[in-house]
Structures are given as structure tokens and as C-alpha cells.
Short mmCIF file of C-alpha atoms and ligand atoms in Angstrom, two decimals:
data_model
loop_
_atom_site.label_atom_id
_atom_site.label_comp_id
_atom_site.label_asym_id
_atom_site.label_seq_id
_atom_site.Cartn_x
_atom_site.Cartn_y
_atom_site.Cartn_z
CA MET A 1 -175.46 94.01 4.67
CA HIS A 2 -173.21 96.76 5.32
CA VAL A 3 -170.40 97.02 2.52
CA GLU A 4 -167.07 98.65 3.46
CA GLY A 5 -164.74 99.88 0.08
CA ALA A 6 -161.33 100.90 1.86
CA ASP A 7 -158.63 98.02 -0.16
CA LEU A 8 -156.01 96.15 0.59
CA ALA A 9 -153.78 99.12 0.37
CA THR A 10 -155.24 101.60 2.47
CA LEU A 11 -156.17 98.99 5.15
CA ASP A 12 -152.30 98.31 5.32
CA LEU A 13 -151.34 101.57 5.78
CA GLN A 14 -154.56 102.82 7.53
CA HIS A 15 -155.07 99.62 9.29
CA HIS A 16 -157.00 101.23 11.97
CA LYS A 17 -158.00 103.88 10.77
CA VAL A 18 -159.70 101.86 8.10
CA LEU A 19 -160.75 99.57 11.56
CA ALA A 20 -162.10 102.62 13.24
CA ASP A 21 -163.95 103.36 9.77
CA MET A 22 -165.92 100.14 9.55
CA ARG A 23 -166.83 100.94 13.75
CA ASN A 24 -169.47 103.56 12.62
CA SER A 25 -171.86 100.76 10.46
CA GLY A 26 -171.42 97.85 12.76
CA PRO A 27 -169.41 94.98 15.28
CA ILE A 28 -169.52 92.95 11.85
CA VAL A 29 -168.94 94.09 8.77
CA TRP A 30 -168.23 92.88 4.87
CA LEU A 31 -165.66 93.81 3.00
CA GLU A 32 -165.20 93.28 -0.41
CA ALA A 33 -161.55 93.98 -0.14
CA ILE A 34 -161.36 91.08 1.51
CA GLY A 35 -164.34 88.73 0.61
CA GLY A 36 -165.32 88.37 3.59
CA TRP A 37 -166.77 90.01 7.34
CA VAL A 38 -165.00 91.73 9.14
CA VAL A 39 -165.17 91.48 13.08
CA LEU A 40 -165.14 94.08 15.45
CA SER A 41 -166.05 94.13 18.80
CA ARG A 42 -164.27 92.05 21.18
CA ASP A 43 -166.99 90.74 22.80
CA LEU A 44 -167.86 89.47 18.80
CA ALA A 45 -164.34 88.17 18.44
CA VAL A 46 -165.18 85.71 21.67
CA ALA A 47 -168.18 84.37 20.78
CA VAL A 48 -166.99 84.01 17.52
CA MET A 49 -163.54 82.47 18.81
CA ARG A 50 -165.26 79.53 21.04
CA ASP A 51 -167.46 78.53 18.96
CA ALA A 52 -165.15 76.31 16.21
CA GLU A 53 -167.94 74.86 15.81
CA THR A 54 -169.74 77.35 13.57
CA PHE A 55 -166.91 78.70 12.56
CA THR A 56 -163.92 76.98 11.36
CA VAL A 57 -160.26 76.25 10.34
CA ASP A 58 -161.13 73.69 8.42
CA ASP A 59 -161.82 74.72 4.78
CA PRO A 60 -160.75 73.50 2.01
CA ARG A 61 -158.90 77.41 1.13
CA PHE A 62 -156.75 77.57 4.50
CA THR A 63 -154.01 77.55 2.67
CA THR A 64 -151.40 77.28 5.54
CA ALA A 65 -152.61 73.55 5.27
CA MET A 66 -151.54 73.01 1.23
CA VAL A 67 -148.72 73.49 2.22
CA VAL A 68 -147.41 72.21 5.63
CA GLY A 69 -149.98 70.06 5.53
CA PRO A 70 -153.10 68.85 8.13
CA SER A 71 -151.79 70.66 11.16
CA MET A 72 -153.79 71.87 14.82
CA LEU A 73 -153.84 75.72 12.85
CA SER A 74 -156.32 74.03 10.29
CA LEU A 75 -158.23 71.27 12.27
CA ASP A 76 -161.64 71.37 14.67
CA GLY A 77 -162.42 68.79 17.16
CA SER A 78 -161.22 65.68 18.31
CA GLU A 79 -158.11 66.08 15.13
CA HIS A 80 -156.92 69.35 16.78
CA ARG A 81 -157.21 68.14 20.20
CA ARG A 82 -155.05 65.54 18.94
CA HIS A 83 -152.63 67.13 17.46
CA ARG A 84 -152.27 70.25 19.52
CA GLU A 85 -152.70 68.54 23.14
CA PRO A 86 -149.40 67.28 23.04
CA PHE A 87 -147.61 70.16 22.11
CA ALA A 88 -149.77 71.98 24.64
CA ALA A 89 -148.69 69.57 27.47
CA ALA A 90 -145.05 70.22 26.92
CA PHE A 91 -145.70 73.22 27.17
CA ARG A 92 -147.45 74.19 30.04
CA PRO A 93 -146.59 77.88 31.35
CA SER A 94 -145.13 76.71 34.24
CA ASP A 95 -142.48 74.02 32.39
CA VAL A 96 -141.65 76.81 30.25
CA MET A 97 -141.34 79.51 33.50
CA SER A 98 -138.27 76.79 34.61
CA ARG A 99 -137.25 75.77 31.63
CA ASP A 100 -136.59 78.81 29.21
CA ALA A 101 -136.41 81.96 31.16
CA ASP A 102 -133.11 81.79 31.84
CA ARG A 103 -132.09 80.87 28.83
CA ILE A 104 -133.76 83.42 27.35
CA ALA A 105 -132.89 86.02 29.63
CA ASN A 106 -128.92 84.66 27.93
CA LEU A 107 -130.65 85.33 25.17
CA ALA A 108 -132.12 88.59 24.68
CA HIS A 109 -128.92 90.07 27.44
CA SER A 110 -126.39 88.98 24.67
CA LEU A 111 -127.60 89.89 21.96
CA VAL A 112 -128.50 93.49 23.37
CA SER A 113 -124.26 93.22 24.62
CA GLU A 114 -123.56 93.49 21.02
CA LEU A 115 -124.38 96.22 19.68
CA GLN A 116 -123.99 98.60 22.43
CA PRO A 117 -120.90 99.76 20.95
CA HIS A 118 -121.23 100.07 18.02
CA GLY A 119 -124.55 103.19 18.62
CA ARG A 120 -126.77 102.46 16.18
CA ALA A 121 -129.00 99.35 15.35
CA GLU A 122 -132.67 98.96 13.03
CA LEU A 123 -133.70 96.59 16.35
CA ARG A 124 -136.63 94.80 15.18
CA ARG A 125 -134.00 92.81 12.26
CA ASP A 126 -131.49 93.08 14.53
CA LEU A 127 -132.95 91.90 18.32
CA ALA A 128 -136.89 90.73 17.23
CA GLY A 129 -135.36 88.85 14.47
CA PRO A 130 -132.68 86.74 15.97
CA LEU A 131 -134.23 86.52 19.28
CA ALA A 132 -137.80 85.61 17.80
CA VAL A 133 -135.59 82.67 15.74
CA ALA A 134 -133.25 81.75 18.27
CA VAL A 135 -136.31 81.07 20.65
CA ALA A 136 -138.37 79.12 18.62
CA ALA A 137 -135.60 76.75 16.63
CA GLY A 138 -133.41 76.95 20.77
CA SER A 139 -138.00 74.89 22.23
CA LEU A 140 -137.64 72.84 19.54
CA GLY A 141 -134.20 71.67 19.84
CA LEU A 142 -132.94 72.67 16.46
CA ASP A 143 -130.27 75.14 17.56
CA GLU A 144 -127.90 73.13 15.21
CA GLN A 145 -129.46 74.77 12.46
CA PRO A 146 -127.93 78.62 11.92
CA ALA A 147 -130.47 81.18 11.71
CA ASP A 148 -130.22 81.74 8.58
CA VAL A 149 -130.91 78.96 7.22
CA LEU A 150 -133.85 79.10 8.57
CA LEU A 151 -135.50 81.93 7.72
CA GLY A 152 -134.32 81.36 4.17
CA TRP A 153 -136.31 77.47 4.67
CA TYR A 154 -138.98 80.63 6.25
CA ASP A 155 -139.31 83.15 3.39
CA LEU A 156 -139.66 79.92 0.70
CA ILE A 157 -142.71 78.75 2.16
CA VAL A 158 -144.29 81.54 3.17
CA ALA A 159 -144.32 82.27 -0.69
CA GLY A 160 -145.76 79.53 -1.15
CA VAL A 161 -148.08 80.15 0.43
CA ASP A 162 -148.61 83.53 -0.62
CA ALA A 163 -148.16 81.54 -4.16
CA VAL A 164 -151.21 79.14 -3.11
CA SER A 165 -153.45 81.72 -2.00
CA ARG A 166 -153.32 83.06 -5.61
CA GLY A 167 -155.04 80.36 -7.05
CA GLU A 168 -151.01 78.93 -8.56
CA ALA A 169 -150.17 75.95 -8.39
CA LEU A 170 -147.68 74.63 -5.52
CA THR A 171 -144.13 76.42 -6.70
CA ALA A 172 -141.33 73.45 -6.19
CA THR A 173 -138.57 75.85 -4.17
CA ALA A 174 -140.90 75.60 -1.27
CA ARG A 175 -142.06 72.08 -1.91
CA GLU A 176 -137.80 71.74 -1.11
CA ALA A 177 -138.15 74.08 2.16
CA PHE A 178 -140.84 72.74 3.47
CA ASP A 179 -139.22 69.24 2.99
CA SER A 180 -135.29 70.07 4.17
CA LEU A 181 -137.37 72.24 8.08
CA ALA A 182 -138.71 68.39 8.01
CA ALA A 183 -136.22 65.96 7.49
CA ALA A 184 -134.30 68.74 10.04
CA LEU A 185 -137.40 68.23 12.31
CA ARG A 186 -137.19 64.46 12.24
CA LYS A 187 -133.52 64.04 12.50
CA VAL A 188 -134.56 66.04 16.50
CA ALA A 189 -137.26 63.76 16.77
CA GLY A 190 -134.37 61.03 16.46
CA ARG A 191 -132.66 62.06 18.98
CA SER A 192 -133.74 61.38 23.12
CA ASP A 193 -132.63 63.77 24.91
CA THR A 194 -135.49 66.30 22.65
CA MET A 195 -138.59 67.71 23.23
CA LEU A 196 -139.79 66.18 20.02
CA SER A 197 -138.65 63.37 20.61
CA THR A 198 -141.15 63.62 23.82
CA LEU A 199 -144.11 63.81 20.90
CA VAL A 200 -143.65 61.27 18.67
CA ASP A 201 -145.29 58.82 20.13
CA ALA A 202 -148.66 61.16 20.39
CA MET A 203 -148.84 60.96 16.69
CA SER A 204 -147.45 59.96 12.81
CA GLU A 205 -144.39 61.23 11.12
CA THR A 206 -145.93 63.51 9.40
CA GLU A 207 -148.36 65.14 11.66
CA LEU A 208 -145.22 65.52 14.60
CA VAL A 209 -143.26 67.53 11.37
CA SER A 210 -146.17 69.35 10.09
CA ASN A 211 -147.02 70.60 13.89
CA ALA A 212 -143.54 71.50 15.15
CA ALA A 213 -143.99 73.81 11.38
CA VAL A 214 -146.64 75.55 12.44
CA PHE A 215 -145.08 75.70 16.32
CA LEU A 216 -141.49 77.45 14.34
CA PHE A 217 -143.41 79.19 11.81
CA GLY A 218 -145.99 79.98 14.46
CA GLY A 219 -143.26 81.50 16.95
CA ILE A 220 -141.21 83.41 14.34
CA GLU A 221 -142.97 86.51 12.71
CA THR A 222 -145.26 87.06 15.22
CA SER A 223 -142.62 87.44 18.17
CA GLU A 224 -140.32 89.70 16.06
CA GLY A 225 -143.22 91.80 15.60
CA MET A 226 -144.70 91.62 19.03
CA THR A 227 -141.32 92.78 20.60
CA ALA A 228 -140.39 95.16 18.02
CA ASN A 229 -143.98 97.27 18.40
CA ALA A 230 -143.05 96.80 22.57
CA LEU A 231 -140.18 98.87 21.77
CA HIS A 232 -141.93 101.20 19.59
CA HIS A 233 -144.54 102.36 21.79
CA LEU A 234 -142.00 102.52 24.48
CA LEU A 235 -139.54 104.41 23.08
CA SER A 236 -141.94 107.19 21.72
CA ASN A 237 -144.09 107.16 24.37
CA PRO A 238 -141.61 109.42 26.44
CA GLU A 239 -143.33 109.87 29.52
CA GLN A 240 -144.81 105.49 29.34
CA LEU A 241 -141.05 105.16 28.69
CA ALA A 242 -140.32 107.19 32.89
CA THR A 243 -142.04 105.76 34.21
CA VAL A 244 -141.91 101.98 33.42
CA ARG A 245 -137.43 102.91 33.65
CA GLY A 246 -138.11 104.46 37.02
CA ASP A 247 -140.68 101.45 38.08
CA ARG A 248 -139.47 98.40 36.00
CA SER A 249 -142.22 95.58 37.63
CA LEU A 250 -143.86 97.74 35.37
CA ILE A 251 -142.43 96.00 31.49
CA GLU A 252 -144.66 92.63 31.37
CA ALA A 253 -147.25 95.49 32.37
CA ALA A 254 -146.02 97.65 29.40
CA VAL A 255 -145.59 94.84 27.57
CA GLU A 256 -149.49 93.69 28.07
CA GLU A 257 -150.35 97.38 26.97
CA SER A 258 -148.52 97.26 23.61
CA LEU A 259 -149.65 93.66 22.68
CA ARG A 260 -152.76 94.99 23.26
CA LEU A 261 -152.33 98.17 20.65
CA GLU A 262 -150.69 96.82 17.99
CA PRO A 263 -151.34 92.32 18.30
CA ALA A 264 -148.68 91.27 15.61
CA ALA A 265 -151.31 89.07 14.67
CA ALA A 266 -154.00 91.17 13.78
CA ARG A 267 -156.09 89.35 12.97
CA VAL A 268 -157.49 85.15 12.95
CA ASP A 269 -160.45 83.25 9.50
CA ARG A 270 -162.75 81.48 9.73
CA TYR A 271 -165.05 79.52 7.62
CA ALA A 272 -169.00 79.52 8.85
CA THR A 273 -170.38 75.97 8.99
CA ARG A 274 -174.00 76.87 8.46
CA ALA A 275 -175.62 80.06 7.95
CA VAL A 276 -175.96 82.29 11.54
CA GLU A 277 -177.32 85.30 12.59
CA LEU A 278 -174.27 87.85 14.16
CA GLY A 279 -173.60 91.15 15.15
CA GLY A 280 -177.53 92.11 13.49
CA VAL A 281 -176.22 90.15 9.97
CA SER A 282 -176.86 87.35 8.37
CA ILE A 283 -174.08 85.26 7.79
CA ALA A 284 -174.36 82.25 5.01
CA ALA A 285 -173.40 78.92 5.34
CA GLY A 286 -169.38 79.24 3.68
CA ASP A 287 -169.30 82.51 4.11
CA PHE A 288 -165.33 83.71 5.06
CA VAL A 289 -164.80 85.92 8.43
CA ALA A 290 -161.24 86.90 9.98
CA VAL A 291 -161.82 88.44 13.06
CA SER A 292 -160.00 91.32 13.70
CA LEU A 293 -157.62 90.71 17.07
CA ALA A 294 -156.78 94.61 16.07
CA ALA A 295 -160.05 96.07 16.09
CA ALA A 296 -161.69 94.07 19.05
CA ASN A 297 -158.54 95.38 21.22
CA ARG A 298 -159.43 98.90 20.74
CA ASP A 299 -163.81 98.41 21.09
CA PRO A 300 -164.45 101.92 22.70
CA GLN A 301 -166.76 99.89 24.75
CA HIS A 302 -163.76 97.65 26.49
CA PHE A 303 -161.31 100.27 26.90
CA ALA A 304 -161.31 103.89 27.59
CA ASP A 305 -159.11 106.06 24.95
CA PRO A 306 -158.33 103.44 23.38
CA GLY A 307 -155.64 104.57 20.91
CA ARG A 308 -153.92 105.92 23.67
CA TYR A 309 -150.25 103.69 24.76
CA ASP A 310 -150.74 103.63 28.95
CA VAL A 311 -148.78 101.07 31.10
CA ARG A 312 -150.74 101.73 33.30
CA ARG A 313 -154.42 100.62 32.59
CA PRO A 314 -156.33 98.73 34.28
CA ASN A 315 -157.76 96.49 32.52
CA ALA A 316 -154.69 95.92 29.09
CA ARG A 317 -154.26 91.61 30.03
CA THR A 318 -158.11 91.34 28.82
CA HIS A 319 -156.23 91.82 24.98
CA LEU A 320 -157.03 89.51 22.34
CA ALA A 321 -153.77 89.37 20.78
CA PHE A 322 -153.25 85.64 22.13
CA ALA A 323 -156.77 85.18 20.69
CA GLN A 324 -159.47 82.76 22.84
CA GLY A 325 -161.19 79.51 22.36
CA PRO A 326 -159.37 75.97 21.26
CA HIS A 327 -156.36 77.43 18.80
CA VAL A 328 -155.65 80.24 21.77
CA CYS A 329 -151.19 80.16 22.03
CA ILE A 330 -149.78 77.83 22.37
CA GLY A 331 -146.42 80.26 23.03
CA SER A 332 -147.26 83.04 24.48
CA THR A 333 -145.32 82.20 27.38
CA LEU A 334 -142.06 82.04 25.60
CA ALA A 335 -143.17 84.62 23.40
CA ARG A 336 -143.92 87.22 26.68
CA LEU A 337 -140.56 86.46 28.15
CA GLN A 338 -138.93 87.12 25.39
CA THR A 339 -140.29 90.60 24.18
CA ARG A 340 -139.78 90.91 28.24
CA ALA A 341 -136.34 90.07 28.47
CA ALA A 342 -135.56 92.26 25.31
CA VAL A 343 -136.83 95.70 26.95
CA GLU A 344 -135.56 94.69 29.76
CA ALA A 345 -132.07 94.59 28.35
CA VAL A 346 -132.25 97.50 26.31
CA LEU A 347 -133.68 99.15 29.48
CA GLN A 348 -130.21 98.35 30.93
CA LEU A 349 -127.95 98.49 28.93
CA LEU A 350 -128.79 100.95 26.87
CA PRO A 351 -129.77 103.90 29.24
CA ASP A 352 -129.87 106.67 27.02
CA ILE A 353 -132.07 105.16 23.57
CA TYR A 354 -133.31 106.68 21.90
CA LEU A 355 -134.64 106.45 17.93
CA THR A 356 -133.60 107.60 14.95
CA ALA A 357 -136.40 107.93 12.65
CA ALA A 358 -139.88 108.02 11.83
CA VAL A 359 -141.64 104.28 12.35
CA GLU A 360 -144.37 102.82 9.75
CA THR A 361 -146.08 99.89 10.77
CA THR A 362 -147.77 97.78 7.88
CA GLY A 363 -149.66 94.21 7.62
CA ILE A 364 -152.72 93.70 6.82
CA VAL A 365 -152.19 90.17 9.47
CA PHE A 366 -148.93 90.32 11.04
CA ARG A 367 -147.81 93.93 11.26
CA LYS A 368 -145.25 95.06 12.46
CA PRO A 369 -142.68 98.46 11.89
CA VAL A 370 -140.67 97.76 8.86
CA ALA A 371 -137.67 98.92 10.10
CA LEU A 372 -136.49 100.81 14.28
CA ALA A 373 -133.72 103.02 13.77
CA ALA A 374 -132.50 103.66 17.25
CA ALA A 375 -128.49 104.75 18.66
CA TRP A 376 -127.44 105.70 22.12
CA SER A 377 -124.01 107.09 23.63
CA VAL A 378 -121.09 104.45 23.84
C1 LIG B 401 -142.37 81.27 19.92
C2 LIG B 401 -143.97 81.67 19.83
C3 LIG B 401 -145.45 81.32 19.89
C4 LIG B 401 -144.88 79.61 19.56
C5 LIG B 401 -144.33 78.89 19.53
C6 LIG B 401 -146.53 80.18 19.05
C7 LIG B 401 -147.24 79.07 18.51
C8 LIG B 401 -147.98 79.14 18.24
C9 LIG B 401 -149.42 77.63 17.67
C10 LIG B 401 -149.06 76.18 17.52
C11 LIG B 401 -150.92 78.12 17.86
C12 LIG B 401 -151.41 77.40 17.03
C13 LIG B 401 -152.61 77.00 18.07
C14 LIG B 401 -153.90 76.81 17.60
O1 LIG B 401 -154.32 76.37 16.52
O2 LIG B 401 -154.61 75.56 18.25
C15 LIG B 401 -151.21 79.80 17.47
C16 LIG B 401 -151.57 80.55 18.16
C17 LIG B 401 -151.38 81.95 18.10
N1 LIG B 401 -151.02 82.58 17.91
FE1 LIG B 401 -148.47 81.47 18.99
N2 LIG B 401 -147.05 81.58 19.16
C18 LIG B 401 -145.96 82.46 19.47
C19 LIG B 401 -146.71 83.81 19.97
C20 LIG B 401 -147.03 83.94 19.62
C21 LIG B 401 -147.38 86.17 18.92
C22 LIG B 401 -146.14 86.99 19.67
C23 LIG B 401 -148.52 85.70 19.08
C24 LIG B 401 -149.40 87.74 18.93
C25 LIG B 401 -148.56 88.18 19.75
C26 LIG B 401 -149.09 85.28 18.65
C27 LIG B 401 -151.08 84.87 18.05
C28 LIG B 401 -151.19 84.18 18.02
C29 LIG B 401 -152.88 83.66 17.74
C30 LIG B 401 -153.55 84.82 17.37
C31 LIG B 401 -153.41 82.39 17.37
C32 LIG B 401 -154.19 82.49 17.00
C33 LIG B 401 -154.52 81.17 15.97
C34 LIG B 401 -156.18 81.25 15.48
O3 LIG B 401 -156.69 81.10 16.13
O4 LIG B 401 -156.02 81.26 14.05
N3 LIG B 401 -148.81 83.99 18.62
N4 LIG B 401 -149.33 80.09 18.66
#
């Protein structure tokens, strides 16, 4: 067994270097700091994510389920399909494009227009974050809920999940926050004009609330990171930025390449249901297996010069940022629409924008810049 000794702090701050070093030991390596295997190659990552019978999410160690209840994120097999399919049907890419593209473009445009007269902004908190909340909440019909209230619930629920992960009891504040969110979602589901109301016959009210919560919160932190990462990559690569400014049809490719280089959800977690050989190692039944999407997306066997940001990379779209297999992201169309719209609005309304401070990207599971300070002339 290859055992790697990097600690969590190093994994956080020097994520890609740690993963690249681990890759020297093989395509799947035991990392003591997380108490599990890390899958590093793209081929093995795909194989694990497609084989939910052997590598399941349905395990008592998956703490999110303890807070929000069973949902598509924490189930596999026929139960997973029962929870997921009604949402997947409501968010088919072609329907999302026709229903949400204009709303999202307008949202991004008005957020950037509001920032424009100030001459400077912190693009993660001032643009990527508010856009992510408005898109996710608006898609469920939660528009009436102020963004700061939603984010307050989100923070308390995440803190609750963290406490449970540390082996502590679920805090009362996390429980209250989830109850408030559940009440708001039930109200929306009861209105006849909302997407959630079309799902009430497909599952119980409790299941609907759990899945809607997963949808909402699955969309906020990740999309904030995705937009902030894309802006970071473009603004810190002047040649690539000039290329995209010269041909705006490359925005789509620029966003895909950013998803490859820094997938906002850097890893997905699975648990082995049986003993299995994989990539030359023996995995025991019950072992924790983390699929590093960040590492798979920089697999040198698949992507040439993988650390380089190149908007013309021919196979950028074969990244795994939205996972694969039965749990493939349901919100990828919404996410792509908002990041492309944010980049489009920034390029259009802030033609001489530049970064004003060094950017540090952190996170072990969710990766994004700590801050993205930028300025432009007014
Ligand atoms: C509006 C935006 C988004 C929404 C509503 C959303 C929603 C969801 C939902 C509901 C799932 C669970 C699917 C299942 O378990 O069957 C999921 C999975 C996933 N999403 Fe998203 N998502 C969004 C944006 C993003 C972004 C921006 C990323 C990364 C760049 C991302 C990465 C993932 C990944 C990697 C999974 C698989 C999780 C796993 O296999 O354990 N999502 N998403």
C-alpha cells in the first residue's frame, strides 16, 4: 500500500502540488490525513463514479444526510433514482436554457452594472456569491427569501454538518436553520406556479424538502467558486484574456478550461461496499475512497501540460468537474449559464479590469479564491 503523509493544511494550501506528488506513487494512493484512498487518474475516477454498486455514497459516515435527511446525494440504486429523477426531469438542459438563460444573463448584467461606478470590487463576494444565491434560489422559486437569510441558514447548516463530522451532536441552531429552510420550501411547494409544486406528487414532503435543500446548497458554494475561479483564471492570464476579448465566442471554452484547471468541487466521496482491486491496490470493504476531480482533471496521460490555462485546449470539455455516473451534477447547465454570463458582463462593462492583489485559492473539498480584488477605470 502506498501511504502519503501530507497533512490537511498542506492539502488545503498546496492542493495541486500534493496531488502531483501523490501521483508519483500510483493512480490511487492511501492518504493518512483523510483516512482513505485518493483516486488520482482520470480513468479510475470515471470507473469509480460509474460503479455505484461497489463505490456508494450510501454510508452512515456521510454526514450531510444526518442534517438534511436522506436525499439523492446520499442514496444509491433505485431509491436514488426515485429521489433524483423528478428533479432531473425539471432541470433538463434544453428546458433550463429556454427558461433561465435570459433571467441569468440579466442578473449578471445588473450585478456588474451596480459595481461599475465604484471602480473596484471583490469579485467573489460582490459578484460570484450574490449571483450564485440568486440563480439557485430563483430556480426553486425561493426569490422572496432575502439572500442574507438564505446564506445565514446555509452557514448554520454547514457548521452543523462539520460538527457531526467531528463526532459531535447536531447543534440546535443547525436544526433550527434547517427547520426554517424546510418551512420556506414547503411554502413554495404549496404555491401552484412554482417548479417545486410540480414535484409534490413524486415524493413525500420530507423527501422533497431534503432534495430541494441539497439542490439549493449544492448550487451556491460550488457556483460561487466556479465563477470566481473562471474570473481569476482569465484575469491572471493576460494573453488568454486578450484572446477571449478578441473572440467572445471563446467564453464558453474559457469557462470549461477553468472547470478543468480548478473544479470548484474538488473531490467526491464514496465508500467501498466490497473488497476490490483497483489500479494495483487492494481496497477493503468499508474503505473510504475519495475521487479527486482536481487530480483527474490534471492527469498528464489525458491532458497535455495540465497545469497550463489554455482556452484553446482541444479536450478541455472532457474534464470531470460535474462528476460522471448516476450522481452527475443536475445543475451543470444553470452553473455554466451563470459563469458565462458573469464573464460576458465583466468583459463588456469593465473593459480595462485588472486584479489588484495576489490571489490565494484554498479548500480541500470546495476550492475557490479567498478573495478576488479587482479595479477598473470609471
Ligand atoms: C445551480 C448550480 C448547481 C446545482 C443546482 C447543483 C445541484 C446538484 C445536485 C442536486 C447534485 C446531486 C446529484 C445526485 O446526487 O444525484 C449535484 C451533484 C454534483 N455537483 Fe452540482 N449543482 C450546481 C453546481 C455545481 C457546480 C458549479 C459544480 C462544480 C464546478 C458542481 C459539481 C457537482 C458534483 C461534482 C456533483 C457530484 C457529487 C457526487 O457525486 O457525490 N455542481 N449537483
